[in-house]
mmCIF file of C-alpha atoms in Angstrom:
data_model
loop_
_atom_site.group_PDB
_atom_site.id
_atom_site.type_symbol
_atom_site.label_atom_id
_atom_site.label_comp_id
_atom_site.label_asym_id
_atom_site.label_seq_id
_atom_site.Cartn_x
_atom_site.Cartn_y
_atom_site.Cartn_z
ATOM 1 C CA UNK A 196 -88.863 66.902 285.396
ATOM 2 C CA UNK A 197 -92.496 67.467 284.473
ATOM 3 C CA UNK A 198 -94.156 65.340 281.728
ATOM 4 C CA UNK A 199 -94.906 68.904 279.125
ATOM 5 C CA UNK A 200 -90.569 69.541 280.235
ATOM 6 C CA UNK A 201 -89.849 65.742 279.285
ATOM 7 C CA UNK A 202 -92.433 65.629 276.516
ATOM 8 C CA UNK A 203 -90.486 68.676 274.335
ATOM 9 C CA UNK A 204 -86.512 67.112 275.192
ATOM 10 C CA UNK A 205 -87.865 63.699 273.835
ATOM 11 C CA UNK A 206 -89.779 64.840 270.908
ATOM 12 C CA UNK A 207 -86.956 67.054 269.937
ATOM 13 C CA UNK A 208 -84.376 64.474 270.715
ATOM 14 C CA UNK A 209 -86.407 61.803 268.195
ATOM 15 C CA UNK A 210 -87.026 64.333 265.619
ATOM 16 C CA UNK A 211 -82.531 64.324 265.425
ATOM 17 C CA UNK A 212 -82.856 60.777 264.848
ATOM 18 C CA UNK A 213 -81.912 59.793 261.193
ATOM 19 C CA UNK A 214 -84.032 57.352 259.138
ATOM 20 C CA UNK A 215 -81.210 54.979 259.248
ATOM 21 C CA UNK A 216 -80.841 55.162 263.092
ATOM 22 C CA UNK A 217 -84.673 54.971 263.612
ATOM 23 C CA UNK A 218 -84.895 51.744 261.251
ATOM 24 C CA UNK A 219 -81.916 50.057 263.083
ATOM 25 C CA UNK A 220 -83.298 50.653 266.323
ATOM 26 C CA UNK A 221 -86.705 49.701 265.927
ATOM 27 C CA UNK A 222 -85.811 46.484 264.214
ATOM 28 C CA UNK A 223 -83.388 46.043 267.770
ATOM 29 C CA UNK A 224 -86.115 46.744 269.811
ATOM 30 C CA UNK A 225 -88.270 43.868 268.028
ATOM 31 C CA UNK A 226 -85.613 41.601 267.971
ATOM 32 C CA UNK A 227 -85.230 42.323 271.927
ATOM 33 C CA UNK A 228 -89.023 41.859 272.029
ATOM 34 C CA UNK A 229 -89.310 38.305 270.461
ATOM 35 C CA UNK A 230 -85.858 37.059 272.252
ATOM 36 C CA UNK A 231 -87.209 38.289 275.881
ATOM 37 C CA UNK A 232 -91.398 38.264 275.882
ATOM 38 C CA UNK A 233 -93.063 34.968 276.591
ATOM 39 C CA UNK A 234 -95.751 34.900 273.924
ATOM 40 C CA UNK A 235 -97.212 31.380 274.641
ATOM 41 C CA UNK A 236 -100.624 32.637 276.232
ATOM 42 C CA UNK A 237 -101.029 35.696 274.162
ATOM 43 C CA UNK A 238 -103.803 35.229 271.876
ATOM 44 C CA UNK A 239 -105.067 38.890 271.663
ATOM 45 C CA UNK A 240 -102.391 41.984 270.647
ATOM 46 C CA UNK A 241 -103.164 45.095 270.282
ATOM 47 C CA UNK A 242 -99.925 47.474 268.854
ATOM 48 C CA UNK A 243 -99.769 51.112 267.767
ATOM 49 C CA UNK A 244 -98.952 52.164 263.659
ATOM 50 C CA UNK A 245 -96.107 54.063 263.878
ATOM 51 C CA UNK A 246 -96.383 57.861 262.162
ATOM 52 C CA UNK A 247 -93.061 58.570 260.328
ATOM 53 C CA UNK A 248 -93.560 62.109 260.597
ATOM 54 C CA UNK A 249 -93.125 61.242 263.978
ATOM 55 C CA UNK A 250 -90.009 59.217 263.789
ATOM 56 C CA UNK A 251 -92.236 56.653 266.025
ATOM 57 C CA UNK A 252 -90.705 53.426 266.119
ATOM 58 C CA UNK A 253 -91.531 51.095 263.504
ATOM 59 C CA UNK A 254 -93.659 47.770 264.978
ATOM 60 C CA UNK A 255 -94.298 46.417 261.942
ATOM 61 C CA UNK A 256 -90.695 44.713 262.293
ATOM 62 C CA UNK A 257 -93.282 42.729 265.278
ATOM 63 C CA UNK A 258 -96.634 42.618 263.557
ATOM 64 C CA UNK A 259 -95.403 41.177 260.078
ATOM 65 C CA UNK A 260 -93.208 38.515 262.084
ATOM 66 C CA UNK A 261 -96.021 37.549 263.925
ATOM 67 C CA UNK A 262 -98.167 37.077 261.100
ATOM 68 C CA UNK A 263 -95.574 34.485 259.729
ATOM 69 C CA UNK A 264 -94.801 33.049 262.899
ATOM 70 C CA UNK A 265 -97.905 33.033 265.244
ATOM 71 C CA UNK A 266 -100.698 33.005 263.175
ATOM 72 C CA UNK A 267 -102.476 32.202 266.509
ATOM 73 C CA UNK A 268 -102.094 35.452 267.465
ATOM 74 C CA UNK A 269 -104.771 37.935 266.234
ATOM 75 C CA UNK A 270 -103.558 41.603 266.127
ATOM 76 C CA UNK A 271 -105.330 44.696 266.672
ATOM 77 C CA UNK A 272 -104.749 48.266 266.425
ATOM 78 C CA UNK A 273 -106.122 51.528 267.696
ATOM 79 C CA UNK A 274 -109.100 53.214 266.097
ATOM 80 C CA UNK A 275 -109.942 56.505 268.035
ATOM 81 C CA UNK A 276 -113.388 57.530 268.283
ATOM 82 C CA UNK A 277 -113.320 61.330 267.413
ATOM 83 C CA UNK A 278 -116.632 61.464 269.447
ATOM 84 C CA UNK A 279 -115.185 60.467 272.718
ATOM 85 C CA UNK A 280 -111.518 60.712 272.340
ATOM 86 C CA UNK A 281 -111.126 57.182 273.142
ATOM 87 C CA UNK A 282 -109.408 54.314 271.051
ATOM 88 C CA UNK A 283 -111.100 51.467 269.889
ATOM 89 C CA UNK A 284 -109.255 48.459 268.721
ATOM 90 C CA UNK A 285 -109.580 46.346 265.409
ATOM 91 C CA UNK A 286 -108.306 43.741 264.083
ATOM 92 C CA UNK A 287 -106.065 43.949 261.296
ATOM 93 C CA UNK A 288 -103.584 42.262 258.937
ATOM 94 C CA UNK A 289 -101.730 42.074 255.694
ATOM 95 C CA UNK A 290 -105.056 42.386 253.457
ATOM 96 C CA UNK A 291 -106.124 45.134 255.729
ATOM 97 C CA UNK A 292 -107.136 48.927 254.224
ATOM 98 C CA UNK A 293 -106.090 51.776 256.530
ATOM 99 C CA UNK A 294 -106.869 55.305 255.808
ATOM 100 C CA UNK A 295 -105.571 58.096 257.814
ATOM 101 C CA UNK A 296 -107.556 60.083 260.614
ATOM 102 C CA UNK A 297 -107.413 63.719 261.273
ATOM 103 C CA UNK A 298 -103.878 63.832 263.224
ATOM 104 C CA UNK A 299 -101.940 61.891 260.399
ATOM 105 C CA UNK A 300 -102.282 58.314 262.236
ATOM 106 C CA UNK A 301 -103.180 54.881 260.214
ATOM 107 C CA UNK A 302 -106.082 53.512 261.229
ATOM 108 C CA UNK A 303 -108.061 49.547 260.132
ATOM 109 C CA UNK A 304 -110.854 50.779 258.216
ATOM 110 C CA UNK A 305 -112.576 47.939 258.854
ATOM 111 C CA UNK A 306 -112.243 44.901 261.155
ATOM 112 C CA UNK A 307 -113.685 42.416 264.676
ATOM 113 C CA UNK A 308 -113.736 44.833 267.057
ATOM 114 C CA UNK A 309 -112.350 44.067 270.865
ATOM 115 C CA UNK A 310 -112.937 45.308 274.350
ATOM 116 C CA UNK A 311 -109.865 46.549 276.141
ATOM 117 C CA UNK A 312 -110.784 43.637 278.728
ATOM 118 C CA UNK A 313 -110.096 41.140 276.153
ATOM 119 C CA UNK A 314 -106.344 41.890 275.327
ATOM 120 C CA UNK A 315 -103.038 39.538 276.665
ATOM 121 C CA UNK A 316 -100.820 42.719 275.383
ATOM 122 C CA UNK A 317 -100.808 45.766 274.276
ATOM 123 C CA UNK A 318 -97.709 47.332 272.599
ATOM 124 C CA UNK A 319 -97.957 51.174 274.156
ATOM 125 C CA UNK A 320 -96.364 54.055 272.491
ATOM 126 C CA UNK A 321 -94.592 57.157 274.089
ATOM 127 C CA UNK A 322 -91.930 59.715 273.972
ATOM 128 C CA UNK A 323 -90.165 58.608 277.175
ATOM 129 C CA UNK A 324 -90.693 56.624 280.348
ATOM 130 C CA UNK A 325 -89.168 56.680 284.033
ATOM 131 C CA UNK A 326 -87.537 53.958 285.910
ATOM 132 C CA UNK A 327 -91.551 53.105 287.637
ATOM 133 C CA UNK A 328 -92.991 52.489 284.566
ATOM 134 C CA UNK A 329 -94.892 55.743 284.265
ATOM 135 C CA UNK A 330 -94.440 57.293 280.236
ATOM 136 C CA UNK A 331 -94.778 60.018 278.641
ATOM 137 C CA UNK A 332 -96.917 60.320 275.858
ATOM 138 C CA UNK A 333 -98.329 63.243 273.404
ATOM 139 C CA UNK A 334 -100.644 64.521 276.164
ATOM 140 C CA UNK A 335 -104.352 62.975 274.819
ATOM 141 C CA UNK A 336 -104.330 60.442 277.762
ATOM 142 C CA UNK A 337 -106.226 57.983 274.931
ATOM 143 C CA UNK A 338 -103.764 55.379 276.195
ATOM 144 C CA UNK A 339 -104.579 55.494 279.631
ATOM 145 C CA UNK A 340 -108.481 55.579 279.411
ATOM 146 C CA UNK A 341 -107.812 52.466 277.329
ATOM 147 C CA UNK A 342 -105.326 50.612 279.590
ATOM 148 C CA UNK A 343 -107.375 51.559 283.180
ATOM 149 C CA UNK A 344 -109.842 49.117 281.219
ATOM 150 C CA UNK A 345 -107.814 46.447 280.460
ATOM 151 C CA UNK A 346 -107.610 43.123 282.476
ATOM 152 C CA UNK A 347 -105.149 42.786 285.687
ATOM 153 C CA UNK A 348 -103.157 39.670 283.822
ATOM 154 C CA UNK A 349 -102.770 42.081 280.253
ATOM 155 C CA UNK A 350 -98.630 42.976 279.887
ATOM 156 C CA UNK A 351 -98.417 46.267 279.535
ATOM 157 C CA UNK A 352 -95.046 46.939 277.182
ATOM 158 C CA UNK A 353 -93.747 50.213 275.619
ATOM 159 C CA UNK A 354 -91.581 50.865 273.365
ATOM 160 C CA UNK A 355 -89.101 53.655 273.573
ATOM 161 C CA UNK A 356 -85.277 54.530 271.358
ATOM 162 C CA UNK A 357 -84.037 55.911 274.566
ATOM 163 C CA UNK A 358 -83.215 54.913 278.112
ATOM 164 C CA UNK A 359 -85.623 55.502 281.142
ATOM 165 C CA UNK A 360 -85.235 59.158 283.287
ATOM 166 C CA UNK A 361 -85.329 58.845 286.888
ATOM 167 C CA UNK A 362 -88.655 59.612 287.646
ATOM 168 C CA UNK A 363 -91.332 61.739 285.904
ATOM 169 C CA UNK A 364 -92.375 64.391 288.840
ATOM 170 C CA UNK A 365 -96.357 64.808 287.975
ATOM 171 C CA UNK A 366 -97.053 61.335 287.213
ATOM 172 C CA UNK A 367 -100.720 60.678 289.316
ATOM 173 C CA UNK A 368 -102.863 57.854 289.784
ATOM 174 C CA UNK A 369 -104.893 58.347 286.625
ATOM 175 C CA UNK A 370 -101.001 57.157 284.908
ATOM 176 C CA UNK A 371 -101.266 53.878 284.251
ATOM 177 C CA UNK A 372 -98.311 52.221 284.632
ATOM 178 C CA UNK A 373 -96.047 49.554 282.054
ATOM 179 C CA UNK A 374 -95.174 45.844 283.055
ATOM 180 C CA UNK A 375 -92.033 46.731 280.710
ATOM 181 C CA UNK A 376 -90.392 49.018 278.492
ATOM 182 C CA UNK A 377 -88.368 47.697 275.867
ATOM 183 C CA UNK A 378 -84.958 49.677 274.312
ATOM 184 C CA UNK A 379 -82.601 48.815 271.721
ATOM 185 C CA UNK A 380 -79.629 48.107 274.312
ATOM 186 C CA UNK A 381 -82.280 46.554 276.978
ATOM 187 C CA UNK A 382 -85.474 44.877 278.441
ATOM 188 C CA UNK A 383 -87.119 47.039 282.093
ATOM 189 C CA UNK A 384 -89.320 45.771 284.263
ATOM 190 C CA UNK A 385 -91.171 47.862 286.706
ATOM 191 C CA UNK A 386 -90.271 45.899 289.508
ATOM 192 C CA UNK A 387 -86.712 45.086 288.453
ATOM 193 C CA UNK A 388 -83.964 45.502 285.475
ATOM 194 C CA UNK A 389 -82.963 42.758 283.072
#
């Protein structure tokens, strides 16, 4: 299927999810994160604020654990730049203001700013993804301006409530692929299942 087929099934097939089930599954899907992601060279991490509206899954089951846990690791999230359309990243944490921007999305107000270069992971968010690592997002392409830019070593990782399709038909070379996509029932790596 094409990305606009897969990107109306999986935004209709989140909006049916309850509060309940969305809660339970992204606290899962964090769990799954900690218990499977080596984080012992990660110093930089930039992750996405959910939207509720959205039913997006909720990382701050990952941020606020790694603020107790690895207070070595500095967190960032996405700022986008309404000039260019793409996302800048600041740093952010529990004293933090965020204010939202023009398509209902919580963004630092203020913070160190980073390159995309400088990041050991970024947390990626999307609709769905296929079994090569390609996703489908909401169709901006912020995501993959940003992660063309980021260093060969940076892990990739998205975030999705639902299993991988088969294979997204009009995926191209400007589709940046994930390292690994992370589910409630299971860890994927593009080069093999675990």
């Amino acid at each position: 299927m094409t990305k606009a087929e897969l990107r109306s099934i999986y935004l209709e097939k989140r909006r049916s999810l309850s509060p309940g089930e969305v809660a339970a599954a992204s606290r899962r899907i964090a769990e799954r994160f900690f218990n499977e992601i080596d984080l012992t060279t990660t110093k930089k991490l930039l992750t996405f604020i959910r939207i509720p509206k959205f039913n997006e899954i909720d990382t701050s089951n990952i941020y606020f654990r790694l603020w107790q846990e690895r207070r070595d690791i500095v967190t960032f999230a996405p700022r986008t730049d309404l000039q260019t359309g793409e996302i800048e990243s600041i740093s952010f944490n529990s004293e933090t203001s965020f204010a939202e921007n023009k398509w209902g999305i919580r963004e630092p107000l203020d913070g160190e700013k980073a390159e995309p270069d400088e990041f050991d992971l970024v947390l990626v968010p999307l609709l769905c993804f296929d079994e090569n690592g390609h996703r489908v997002g909401y169709g901006k392409g912020m995501y993959d301006k940003f992660l063309i830019r980021c260093r060969p070593g940076c892990l990739k990782i998205g975030l999705s409530f639902f299993p991988p399709v088969g294979q997204i038909d009009d995926a191209g070379d400007h589709d940046i692929p994930l390292d690994v996509c992370i589910t409630p029932d299971k860890l994927y790596r593009r080069d093999a299942e675990t």
